[in-house]
mmCIF file of C-alpha atoms in Angstrom:
data_model
loop_
_atom_site.group_PDB
_atom_site.id
_atom_site.type_symbol
_atom_site.label_atom_id
_atom_site.label_comp_id
_atom_site.label_asym_id
_atom_site.label_seq_id
_atom_site.Cartn_x
_atom_site.Cartn_y
_atom_site.Cartn_z
ATOM 1 C CA UNK A 1 -1.777 21.339 -73.140
ATOM 2 C CA UNK A 2 -4.032 19.115 -71.010
ATOM 3 C CA UNK A 3 -3.464 21.309 -67.978
ATOM 4 C CA UNK A 4 -4.659 24.345 -69.939
ATOM 5 C CA UNK A 5 -7.920 22.583 -70.885
ATOM 6 C CA UNK A 6 -8.485 21.557 -67.278
ATOM 7 C CA UNK A 7 -7.868 25.126 -66.148
ATOM 8 C CA UNK A 8 -10.194 26.568 -68.793
ATOM 9 C CA UNK A 9 -12.836 24.034 -67.784
ATOM 10 C CA UNK A 10 -12.443 25.025 -64.141
ATOM 11 C CA UNK A 11 -12.737 28.705 -65.039
ATOM 12 C CA UNK A 12 -15.842 28.043 -67.150
ATOM 13 C CA UNK A 13 -17.395 26.053 -64.304
ATOM 14 C CA UNK A 14 -16.548 28.840 -61.846
ATOM 15 C CA UNK A 15 -18.172 31.451 -64.097
ATOM 16 C CA UNK A 16 -21.270 29.273 -64.496
ATOM 17 C CA UNK A 17 -21.344 28.787 -60.715
ATOM 18 C CA UNK A 18 -21.107 32.567 -60.191
ATOM 19 C CA UNK A 19 -23.993 33.237 -62.575
ATOM 20 C CA UNK A 20 -26.286 30.586 -61.085
ATOM 21 C CA UNK A 21 -25.396 31.259 -57.448
ATOM 22 C CA UNK A 22 -25.655 35.017 -57.999
ATOM 23 C CA UNK A 23 -29.102 34.636 -59.522
ATOM 24 C CA UNK A 24 -30.275 32.489 -56.617
ATOM 25 C CA UNK A 25 -28.779 34.894 -54.070
ATOM 26 C CA UNK A 26 -30.521 37.862 -55.698
ATOM 27 C CA UNK A 27 -33.859 36.058 -55.826
ATOM 28 C CA UNK A 28 -33.698 35.080 -52.164
ATOM 29 C CA UNK A 29 -32.305 38.349 -50.819
ATOM 30 C CA UNK A 30 -35.550 40.382 -50.310
ATOM 31 C CA UNK A 31 -37.162 37.980 -47.790
ATOM 32 C CA UNK A 32 -33.889 37.595 -45.903
ATOM 33 C CA UNK A 33 -33.336 41.356 -45.756
ATOM 34 C CA UNK A 34 -36.932 41.840 -44.623
ATOM 35 C CA UNK A 35 -36.506 39.266 -41.848
ATOM 36 C CA UNK A 36 -33.334 40.949 -40.589
ATOM 37 C CA UNK A 37 -35.017 44.378 -40.673
ATOM 38 C CA UNK A 38 -38.114 43.022 -38.904
ATOM 39 C CA UNK A 39 -35.944 41.582 -36.139
ATOM 40 C CA UNK A 40 -34.283 44.983 -35.693
ATOM 41 C CA UNK A 41 -37.643 46.763 -35.610
ATOM 42 C CA UNK A 42 -38.974 44.297 -33.038
ATOM 43 C CA UNK A 43 -35.934 44.875 -30.858
ATOM 44 C CA UNK A 44 -36.109 48.659 -31.156
ATOM 45 C CA UNK A 45 -39.811 48.622 -30.237
ATOM 46 C CA UNK A 46 -38.976 46.467 -27.234
ATOM 47 C CA UNK A 47 -36.488 49.054 -26.006
ATOM 48 C CA UNK A 48 -39.338 51.346 -24.992
ATOM 49 C CA UNK A 49 -40.846 48.696 -22.717
ATOM 50 C CA UNK A 50 -37.517 47.542 -21.269
ATOM 51 C CA UNK A 51 -36.051 50.952 -20.442
ATOM 52 C CA UNK A 52 -38.029 53.857 -19.076
ATOM 53 C CA UNK A 53 -35.199 56.397 -19.028
ATOM 54 C CA UNK A 54 -34.180 58.052 -22.293
ATOM 55 C CA UNK A 55 -30.472 57.201 -22.078
ATOM 56 C CA UNK A 56 -31.123 53.500 -21.601
ATOM 57 C CA UNK A 57 -33.628 53.464 -24.443
ATOM 58 C CA UNK A 58 -31.148 55.182 -26.782
ATOM 59 C CA UNK A 59 -28.374 52.727 -25.889
ATOM 60 C CA UNK A 60 -30.746 49.836 -26.517
ATOM 61 C CA UNK A 61 -31.715 51.253 -29.910
ATOM 62 C CA UNK A 62 -28.065 51.778 -30.840
ATOM 63 C CA UNK A 63 -27.378 48.173 -29.878
ATOM 64 C CA UNK A 64 -30.137 46.886 -32.157
ATOM 65 C CA UNK A 65 -29.012 49.174 -34.996
ATOM 66 C CA UNK A 66 -25.468 47.829 -34.641
ATOM 67 C CA UNK A 67 -26.730 44.261 -34.573
ATOM 68 C CA UNK A 68 -28.792 44.932 -37.705
ATOM 69 C CA UNK A 69 -25.808 46.336 -39.605
ATOM 70 C CA UNK A 70 -23.629 43.390 -38.567
ATOM 71 C CA UNK A 71 -26.231 40.766 -39.542
ATOM 72 C CA UNK A 72 -26.886 42.446 -42.876
ATOM 73 C CA UNK A 73 -23.176 42.707 -43.645
ATOM 74 C CA UNK A 74 -22.628 39.056 -42.692
ATOM 75 C CA UNK A 75 -25.462 37.996 -44.983
ATOM 76 C CA UNK A 76 -24.054 40.028 -47.875
ATOM 77 C CA UNK A 77 -20.482 38.814 -47.312
ATOM 78 C CA UNK A 78 -21.582 35.180 -47.089
ATOM 79 C CA UNK A 79 -23.447 35.428 -50.376
ATOM 80 C CA UNK A 80 -20.518 37.159 -52.071
ATOM 81 C CA UNK A 81 -18.175 34.463 -50.798
ATOM 82 C CA UNK A 82 -20.457 31.706 -52.080
ATOM 83 C CA UNK A 83 -20.838 33.381 -55.473
ATOM 84 C CA UNK A 84 -17.254 34.475 -56.116
ATOM 85 C CA UNK A 85 -15.283 31.953 -54.046
ATOM 86 C CA UNK A 86 -14.858 29.349 -56.799
ATOM 87 C CA UNK A 87 -14.002 32.044 -59.343
ATOM 88 C CA UNK A 88 -11.314 33.500 -57.095
ATOM 89 C CA UNK A 89 -10.016 29.998 -56.372
ATOM 90 C CA UNK A 90 -9.730 29.210 -60.076
ATOM 91 C CA UNK A 91 -8.006 32.534 -60.682
ATOM 92 C CA UNK A 92 -5.494 31.881 -57.910
ATOM 93 C CA UNK A 93 -4.923 28.384 -59.285
ATOM 94 C CA UNK A 94 -4.259 29.858 -62.746
ATOM 95 C CA UNK A 95 -1.892 32.481 -61.327
ATOM 96 C CA UNK A 96 0.066 30.076 -59.132
ATOM 97 C CA UNK A 97 0.299 27.401 -61.804
ATOM 98 C CA UNK A 98 1.326 29.652 -64.668
ATOM 99 C CA UNK A 99 4.368 28.786 -66.742
ATOM 100 C CA UNK A 100 7.258 31.002 -65.668
ATOM 101 C CA UNK A 101 9.861 29.617 -68.045
ATOM 102 C CA UNK A 102 9.015 32.133 -70.758
ATOM 103 C CA UNK A 103 8.725 29.383 -73.366
ATOM 104 C CA UNK A 104 5.910 29.645 -75.898
ATOM 105 C CA UNK A 105 3.381 26.785 -75.739
#
C-alpha cells in the first residue's frame, strides 16, 4: 500500500515536471532556434567569400545546412529528454515493480 502511494507521488511529480519543463522549453525555444538559424545563415554567406568555384560553394552550403539540421535536432531532443525523462523513468519504475503474483491488493 505504501509503495503504491510512493509510486503515485512519483508519477504526479513527473507529470508536474513535464508540464513546467515543457512550458519553459516552449518559452525559450524561439530565441534558441533563431540563434541556430542565424549561425547557419552566417556560415552560408561566408561560403561565397571562402570558395570562388561553384562546386566548392555548394559543398560548403550543404555542410552548413547539415550542421543546422543536426544542431536543431540535438536541441529538440535534449528538450524532449529533459521534459519527458522523469515521466518515462516513473513509468518504467511502475512497470518493473508491478505485482506479478495476480493477487488483488
